[in-house]
Coordinates of C-alpha atoms and ligand atoms in Angstrom, one line a residue:
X494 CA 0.0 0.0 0.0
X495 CA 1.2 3.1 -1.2
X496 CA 1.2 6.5 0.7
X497 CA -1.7 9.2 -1.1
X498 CA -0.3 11.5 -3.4
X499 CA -2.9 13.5 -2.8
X500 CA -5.3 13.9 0.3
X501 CA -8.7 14.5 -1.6
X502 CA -9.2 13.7 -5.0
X503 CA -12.4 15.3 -6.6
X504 CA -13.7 13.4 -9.8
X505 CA -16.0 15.3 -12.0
X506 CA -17.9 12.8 -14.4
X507 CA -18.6 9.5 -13.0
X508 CA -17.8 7.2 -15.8
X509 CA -15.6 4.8 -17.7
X510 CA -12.3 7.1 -16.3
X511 CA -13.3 8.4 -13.3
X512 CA -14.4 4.6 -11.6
X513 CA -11.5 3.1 -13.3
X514 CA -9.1 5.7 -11.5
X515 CA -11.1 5.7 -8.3
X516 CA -10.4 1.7 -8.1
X517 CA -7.0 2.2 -8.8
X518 CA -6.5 5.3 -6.4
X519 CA -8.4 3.0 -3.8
X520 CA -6.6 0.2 -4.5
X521 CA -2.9 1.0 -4.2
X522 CA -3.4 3.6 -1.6
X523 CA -2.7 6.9 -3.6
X524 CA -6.0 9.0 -2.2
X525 CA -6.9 9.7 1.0
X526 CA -10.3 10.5 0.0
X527 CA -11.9 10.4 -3.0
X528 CA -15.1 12.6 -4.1
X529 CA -17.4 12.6 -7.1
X530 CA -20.1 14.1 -9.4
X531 CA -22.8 13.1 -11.5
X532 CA -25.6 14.5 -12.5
X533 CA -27.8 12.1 -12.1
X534 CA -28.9 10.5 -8.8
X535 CA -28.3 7.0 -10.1
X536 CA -24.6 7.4 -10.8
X537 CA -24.2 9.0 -7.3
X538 CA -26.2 6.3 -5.6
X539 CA -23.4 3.9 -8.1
X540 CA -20.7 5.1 -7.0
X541 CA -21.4 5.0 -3.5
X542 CA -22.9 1.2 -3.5
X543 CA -19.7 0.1 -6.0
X544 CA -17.5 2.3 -2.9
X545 CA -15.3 3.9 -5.4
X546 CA -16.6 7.6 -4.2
X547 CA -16.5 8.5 -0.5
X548 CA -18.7 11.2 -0.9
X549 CA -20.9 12.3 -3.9
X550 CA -22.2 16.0 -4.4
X551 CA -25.0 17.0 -6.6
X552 CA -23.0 19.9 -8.3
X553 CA -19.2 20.1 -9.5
X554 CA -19.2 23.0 -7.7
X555 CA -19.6 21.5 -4.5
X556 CA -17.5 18.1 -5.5
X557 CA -13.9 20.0 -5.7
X558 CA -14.3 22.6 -2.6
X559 CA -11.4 21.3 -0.5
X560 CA -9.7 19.1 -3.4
X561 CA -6.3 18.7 -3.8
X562 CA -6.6 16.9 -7.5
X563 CA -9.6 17.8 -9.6
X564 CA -10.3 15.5 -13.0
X565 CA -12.2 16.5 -15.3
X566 CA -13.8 13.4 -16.9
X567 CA -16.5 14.4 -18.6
X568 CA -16.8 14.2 -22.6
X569 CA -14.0 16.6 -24.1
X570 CA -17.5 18.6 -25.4
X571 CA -18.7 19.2 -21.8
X572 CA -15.0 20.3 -20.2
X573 CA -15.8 24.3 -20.4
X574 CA -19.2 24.2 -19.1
X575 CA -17.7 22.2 -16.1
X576 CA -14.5 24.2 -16.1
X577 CA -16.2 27.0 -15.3
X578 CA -18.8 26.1 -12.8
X579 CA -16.0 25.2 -11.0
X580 CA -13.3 28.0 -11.4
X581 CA -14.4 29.7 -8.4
X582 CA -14.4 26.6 -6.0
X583 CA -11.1 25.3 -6.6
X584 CA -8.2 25.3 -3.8
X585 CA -5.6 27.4 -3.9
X586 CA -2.9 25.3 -4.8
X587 CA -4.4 22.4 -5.7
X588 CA -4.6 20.9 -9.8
X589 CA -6.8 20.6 -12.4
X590 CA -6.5 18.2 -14.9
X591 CA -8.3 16.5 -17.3
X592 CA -9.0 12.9 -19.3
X593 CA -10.3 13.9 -22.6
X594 CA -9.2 12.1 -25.9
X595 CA -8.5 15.5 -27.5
X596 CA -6.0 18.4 -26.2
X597 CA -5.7 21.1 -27.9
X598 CA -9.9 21.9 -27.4
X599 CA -9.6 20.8 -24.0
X600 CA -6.9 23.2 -22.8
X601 CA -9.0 26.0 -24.8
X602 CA -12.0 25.2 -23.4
X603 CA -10.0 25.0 -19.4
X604 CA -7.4 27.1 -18.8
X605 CA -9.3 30.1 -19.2
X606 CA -11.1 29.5 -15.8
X607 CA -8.8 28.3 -14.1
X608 CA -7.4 31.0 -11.6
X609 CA -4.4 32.2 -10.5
X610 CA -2.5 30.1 -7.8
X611 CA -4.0 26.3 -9.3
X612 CA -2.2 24.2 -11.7
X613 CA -3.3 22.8 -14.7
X614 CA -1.9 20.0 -15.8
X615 CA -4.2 17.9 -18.9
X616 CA -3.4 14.7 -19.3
X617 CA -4.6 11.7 -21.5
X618 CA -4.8 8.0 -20.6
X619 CA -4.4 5.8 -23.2
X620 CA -6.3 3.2 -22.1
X621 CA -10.3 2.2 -22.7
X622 CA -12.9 0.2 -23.5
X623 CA -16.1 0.1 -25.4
X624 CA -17.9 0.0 -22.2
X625 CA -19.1 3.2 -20.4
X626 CA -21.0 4.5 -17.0
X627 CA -20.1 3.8 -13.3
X628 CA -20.1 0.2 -13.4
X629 CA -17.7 -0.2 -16.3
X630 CA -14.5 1.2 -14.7
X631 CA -11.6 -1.7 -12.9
X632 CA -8.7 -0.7 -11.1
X633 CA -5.9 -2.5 -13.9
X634 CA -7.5 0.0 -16.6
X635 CA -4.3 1.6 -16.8
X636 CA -1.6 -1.0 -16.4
X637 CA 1.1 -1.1 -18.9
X638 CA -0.6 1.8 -20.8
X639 CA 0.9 4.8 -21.5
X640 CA -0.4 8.1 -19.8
X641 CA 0.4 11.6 -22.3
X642 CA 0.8 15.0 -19.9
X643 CA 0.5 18.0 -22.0
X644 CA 2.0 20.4 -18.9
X645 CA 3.3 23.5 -21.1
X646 CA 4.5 25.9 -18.8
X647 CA 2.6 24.3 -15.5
X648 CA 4.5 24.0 -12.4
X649 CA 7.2 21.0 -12.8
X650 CA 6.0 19.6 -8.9
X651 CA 2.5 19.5 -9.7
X652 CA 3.4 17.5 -12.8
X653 CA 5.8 15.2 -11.1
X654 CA 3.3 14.9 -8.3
X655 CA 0.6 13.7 -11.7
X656 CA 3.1 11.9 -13.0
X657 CA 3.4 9.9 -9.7
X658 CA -0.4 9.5 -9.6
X659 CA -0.3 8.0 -12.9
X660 CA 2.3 5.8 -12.3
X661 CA 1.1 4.7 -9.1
X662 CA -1.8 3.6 -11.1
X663 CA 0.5 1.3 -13.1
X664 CA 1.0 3.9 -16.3
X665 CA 3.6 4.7 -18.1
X666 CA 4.5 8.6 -18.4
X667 CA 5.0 10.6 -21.2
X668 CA 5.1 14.7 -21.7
X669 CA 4.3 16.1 -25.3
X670 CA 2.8 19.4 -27.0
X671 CA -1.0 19.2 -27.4
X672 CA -1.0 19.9 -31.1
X673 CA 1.7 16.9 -31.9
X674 CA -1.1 14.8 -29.2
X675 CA -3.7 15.5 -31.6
X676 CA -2.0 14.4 -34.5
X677 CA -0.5 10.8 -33.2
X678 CA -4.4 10.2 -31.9
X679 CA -5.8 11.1 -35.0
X680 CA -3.3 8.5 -36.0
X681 CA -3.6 5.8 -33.8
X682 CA -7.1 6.2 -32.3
X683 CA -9.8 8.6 -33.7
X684 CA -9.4 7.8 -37.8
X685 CA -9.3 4.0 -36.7
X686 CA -12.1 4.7 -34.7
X687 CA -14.2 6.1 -37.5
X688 CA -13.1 3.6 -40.0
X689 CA -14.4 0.7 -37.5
X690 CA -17.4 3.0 -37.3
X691 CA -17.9 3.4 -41.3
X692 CA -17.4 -1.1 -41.7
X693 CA -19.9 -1.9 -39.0
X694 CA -22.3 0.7 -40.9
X695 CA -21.8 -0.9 -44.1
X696 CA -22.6 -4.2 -43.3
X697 CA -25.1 -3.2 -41.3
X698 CA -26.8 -2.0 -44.6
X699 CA -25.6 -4.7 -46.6
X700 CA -27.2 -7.4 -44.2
X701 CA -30.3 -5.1 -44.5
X702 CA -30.1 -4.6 -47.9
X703 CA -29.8 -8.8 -48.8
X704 CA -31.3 -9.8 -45.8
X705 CA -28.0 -12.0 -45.9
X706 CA -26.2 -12.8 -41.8
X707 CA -23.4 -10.6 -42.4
X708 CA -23.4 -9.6 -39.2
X709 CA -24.3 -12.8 -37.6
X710 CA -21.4 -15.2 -39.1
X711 CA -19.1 -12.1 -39.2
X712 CA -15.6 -13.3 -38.6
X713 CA -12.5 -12.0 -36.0
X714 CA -11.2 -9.2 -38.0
X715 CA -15.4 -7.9 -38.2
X716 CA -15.8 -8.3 -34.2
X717 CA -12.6 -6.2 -33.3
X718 CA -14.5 -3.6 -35.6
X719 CA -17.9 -4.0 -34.1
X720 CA -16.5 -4.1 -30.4
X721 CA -14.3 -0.5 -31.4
X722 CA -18.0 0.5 -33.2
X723 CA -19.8 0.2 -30.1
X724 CA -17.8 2.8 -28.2
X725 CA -19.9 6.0 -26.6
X726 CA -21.6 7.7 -29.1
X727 CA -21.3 11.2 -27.4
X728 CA -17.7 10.6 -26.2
X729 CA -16.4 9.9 -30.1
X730 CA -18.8 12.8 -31.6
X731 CA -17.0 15.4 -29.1
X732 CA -14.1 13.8 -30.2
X733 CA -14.4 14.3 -33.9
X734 CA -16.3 17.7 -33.5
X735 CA -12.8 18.8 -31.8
X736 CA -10.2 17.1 -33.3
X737 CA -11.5 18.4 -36.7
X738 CA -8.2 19.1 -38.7
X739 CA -6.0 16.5 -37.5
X740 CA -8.6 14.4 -38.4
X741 CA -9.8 15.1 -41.7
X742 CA -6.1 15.4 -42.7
X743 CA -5.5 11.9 -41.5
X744 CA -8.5 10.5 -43.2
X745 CA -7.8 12.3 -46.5
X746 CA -4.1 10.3 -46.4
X747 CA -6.4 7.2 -45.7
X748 CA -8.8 7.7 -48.6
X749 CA -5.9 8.1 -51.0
X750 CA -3.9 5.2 -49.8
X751 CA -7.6 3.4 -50.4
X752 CA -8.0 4.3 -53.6
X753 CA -4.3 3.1 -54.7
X754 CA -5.8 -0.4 -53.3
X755 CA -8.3 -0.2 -55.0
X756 CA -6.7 0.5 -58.2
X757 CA -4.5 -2.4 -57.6
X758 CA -7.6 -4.6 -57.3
X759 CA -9.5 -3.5 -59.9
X760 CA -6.4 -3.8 -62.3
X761 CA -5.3 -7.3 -60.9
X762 CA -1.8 -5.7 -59.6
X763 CA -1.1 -8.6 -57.6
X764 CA 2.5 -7.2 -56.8
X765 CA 1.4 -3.9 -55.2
X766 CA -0.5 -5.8 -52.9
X767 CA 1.7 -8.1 -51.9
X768 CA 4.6 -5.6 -51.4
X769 CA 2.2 -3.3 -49.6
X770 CA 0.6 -6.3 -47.1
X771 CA 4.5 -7.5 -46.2
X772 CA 5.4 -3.4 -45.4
X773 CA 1.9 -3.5 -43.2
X774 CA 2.9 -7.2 -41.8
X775 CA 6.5 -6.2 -40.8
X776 CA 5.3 -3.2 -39.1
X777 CA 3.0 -5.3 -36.8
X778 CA 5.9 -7.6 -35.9
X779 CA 8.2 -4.7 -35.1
X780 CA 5.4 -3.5 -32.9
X781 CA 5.3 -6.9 -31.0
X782 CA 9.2 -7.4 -31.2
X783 CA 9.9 -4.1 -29.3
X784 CA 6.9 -5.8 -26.5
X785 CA 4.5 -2.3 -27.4
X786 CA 1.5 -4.7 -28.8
X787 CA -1.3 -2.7 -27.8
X788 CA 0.5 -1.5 -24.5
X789 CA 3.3 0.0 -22.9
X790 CA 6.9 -2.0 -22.8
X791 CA 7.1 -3.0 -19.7
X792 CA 10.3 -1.6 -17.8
X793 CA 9.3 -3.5 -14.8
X794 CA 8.4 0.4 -13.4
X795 CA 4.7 -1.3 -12.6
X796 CA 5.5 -3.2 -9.5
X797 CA 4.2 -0.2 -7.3
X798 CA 1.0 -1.1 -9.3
X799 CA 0.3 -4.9 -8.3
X800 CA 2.3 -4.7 -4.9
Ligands
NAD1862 N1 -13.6 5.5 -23.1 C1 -12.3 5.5 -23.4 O1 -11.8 4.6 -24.1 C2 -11.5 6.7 -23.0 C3 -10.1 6.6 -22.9 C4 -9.4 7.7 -22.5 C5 -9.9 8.9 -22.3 N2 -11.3 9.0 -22.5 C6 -11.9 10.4 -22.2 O2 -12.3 10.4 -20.9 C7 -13.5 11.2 -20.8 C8 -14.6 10.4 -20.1 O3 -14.8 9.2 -20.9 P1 -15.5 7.9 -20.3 O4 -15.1 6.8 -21.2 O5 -15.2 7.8 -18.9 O6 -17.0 8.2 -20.6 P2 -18.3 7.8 -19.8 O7 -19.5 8.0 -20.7 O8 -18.2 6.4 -19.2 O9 -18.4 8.9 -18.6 C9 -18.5 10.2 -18.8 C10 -19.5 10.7 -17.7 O10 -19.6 12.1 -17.8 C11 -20.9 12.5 -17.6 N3 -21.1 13.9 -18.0 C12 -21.4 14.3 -19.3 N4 -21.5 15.7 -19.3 C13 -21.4 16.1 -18.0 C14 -21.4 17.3 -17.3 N5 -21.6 18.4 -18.0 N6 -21.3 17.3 -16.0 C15 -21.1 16.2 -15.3 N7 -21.0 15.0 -15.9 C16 -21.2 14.9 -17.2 C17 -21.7 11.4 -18.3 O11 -23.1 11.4 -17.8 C18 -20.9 10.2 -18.0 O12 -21.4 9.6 -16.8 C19 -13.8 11.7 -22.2 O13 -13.3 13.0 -22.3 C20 -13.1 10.7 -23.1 O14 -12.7 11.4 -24.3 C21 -12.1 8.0 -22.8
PRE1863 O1 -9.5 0.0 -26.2 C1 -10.4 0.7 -26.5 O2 -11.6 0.4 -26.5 C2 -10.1 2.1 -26.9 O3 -10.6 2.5 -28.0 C3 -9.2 2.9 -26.1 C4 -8.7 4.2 -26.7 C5 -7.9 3.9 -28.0 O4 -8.2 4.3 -29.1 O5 -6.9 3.2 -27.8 C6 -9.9 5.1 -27.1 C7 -9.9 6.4 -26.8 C8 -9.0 7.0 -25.9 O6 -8.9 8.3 -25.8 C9 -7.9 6.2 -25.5 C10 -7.9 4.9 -25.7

């Protein structure tokens, strides 16, 4: 059991995130209290049966009075009205940050309330699942994944202290810019996201369409799509409202690369495809080679984690 990094921890969204970092923070000892929102009564009477909140509070207001760590883990298209209902309430000292799947928007939509003598540090878990709501969240969520910090100019201790949380909760640290973050998760999560989106759509009117069981004898490579395609609708629209240009820029490489493909299909150009499929194949292998397949290396830095 770990000493708390932080005395109260107020969690503003009751969720996916916050439950999974509220197991975690309970489990290895790295709260001394933890409190919660949610707007509705149900999630509040959740969190309190499930134990991962202390205390719940009907308004965010309320929630971070007293907090030494505030996260914001709400959809990245609810951050400002949150931000600044709670602007006024926040500790002296204490820090803000944040879980949303976009930065740039994020620190736009924050910063401006947050006043002088409180720390903002965003930050991004890589980590998820298609599940969402109070009961979805487990305390090994963020083992072995990689955590992104976009700190700018905030305070180095409140980010080490972050940084400790974070790697208390079995993550793996990393500081970047939140433009570059933007563009490696247009990258690696939101254009995949939509893609697995767009498939399940298409068979879905195909199988109506044919009346055929596409979807019911779909095969592996389908399911990973469906599972991805099942993800929070609100979350991934917030996320594609506000990660607009690294998106479509990402997407518009995609369609070309498709319609090269497709070319090579349509005039049988065997070759192209079989060079192309070996590049894509050796890129996988390198990825499970260097031990990153789907998760962080392991360094052997999680032991504070599963002590
Ligand atoms: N799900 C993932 O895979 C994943 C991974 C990393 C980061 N994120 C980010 O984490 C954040 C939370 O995602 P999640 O997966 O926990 O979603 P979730 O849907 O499980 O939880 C979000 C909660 O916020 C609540 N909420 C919405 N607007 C609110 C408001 N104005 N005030 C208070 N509560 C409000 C919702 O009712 C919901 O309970 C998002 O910004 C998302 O981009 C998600
Ligand atoms: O595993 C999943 O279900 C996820 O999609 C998690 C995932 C991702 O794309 O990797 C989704 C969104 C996040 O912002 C971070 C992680």
């Amino acid at each position: 059991m770990s000493r708390p990094i932080y005395d109260r921890v107020a969690l503003i969204g009751l969720g996916l995130i916050a439950s999974s970092m509220a197991h975690a923070m309970k489990k290895w000892g790295l709260a001394g209290s933890v409190a919660g929102h949610a707007r509705t009564a149900e999630t509040r009477a959740a969190a309190l049966e499930i134990g991962f909140c202390d205390e719940v509070f009907e308004t965010a207001a309320e929630a971070v009075k007293g907090a030494d760590l505030v996260v914001l883990a709400v959809p990245v298209g609810a951050m400002r009205a949150v931000a600044e209902e709670i602007g006024p309430h926040l500790k002296p000292g204490a820090t803000v940050t944040d879980v949303g799947s976009v930065k740039q928007a994020v620190v736009a939509a924050v910063a401006p309330h947050v006043p002088e003598g409180v720390h903002f540090v965003p930050g991004h878990p890589l980590a998820g699942t298609e599940h969402s709501g109070p009961h979805s969240g487990f305390a090994t969520l963020f083992q072995n994944r990689w955590c992104l910090l976009v700190p700018a100019n905030a305070d180095p201790e409140a980010v080490a202290r972050l940084r400790a949380l974070w790697e208390g909760m079995g993550s793996y640290v990393d500081e970047m810019d939140a433009a570059h973050h933007d563009l490696v998760l247009a990258v690696t999560s939101h254009t995949p996201h939509l893609i697995a989106y767009t498939m399940v759509g298409v068979a879905d009117h195909l199988s109506r369409v044919t009346e055929s069981e596409v979807i019911k004898y779909s095969a592996a490579g389908f399911r990973d799509f469906t599972r991805i395609a099942a993800s929070d609708p609100t979350m991934w629209r917030d996320v594609f409202l506000t990660n607009k240009e690294a998106t479509l820029d990402i997407l518009g490489r995609f369609t070309e690369e498709l319609f090269v493909l497709q070319r090579a299909i349509r005039m049988g150009d065997g070759q192209h495809l079989h060079d192309y499929f070996t590049r894509t194949r050796a890129i996988r292998r390198g990825i499970i080679e260097a031990g990153q397949d789907t998760a962080a290396p392991d360094f052997g830095r999680t032991k504070s984690a599963g002590d």
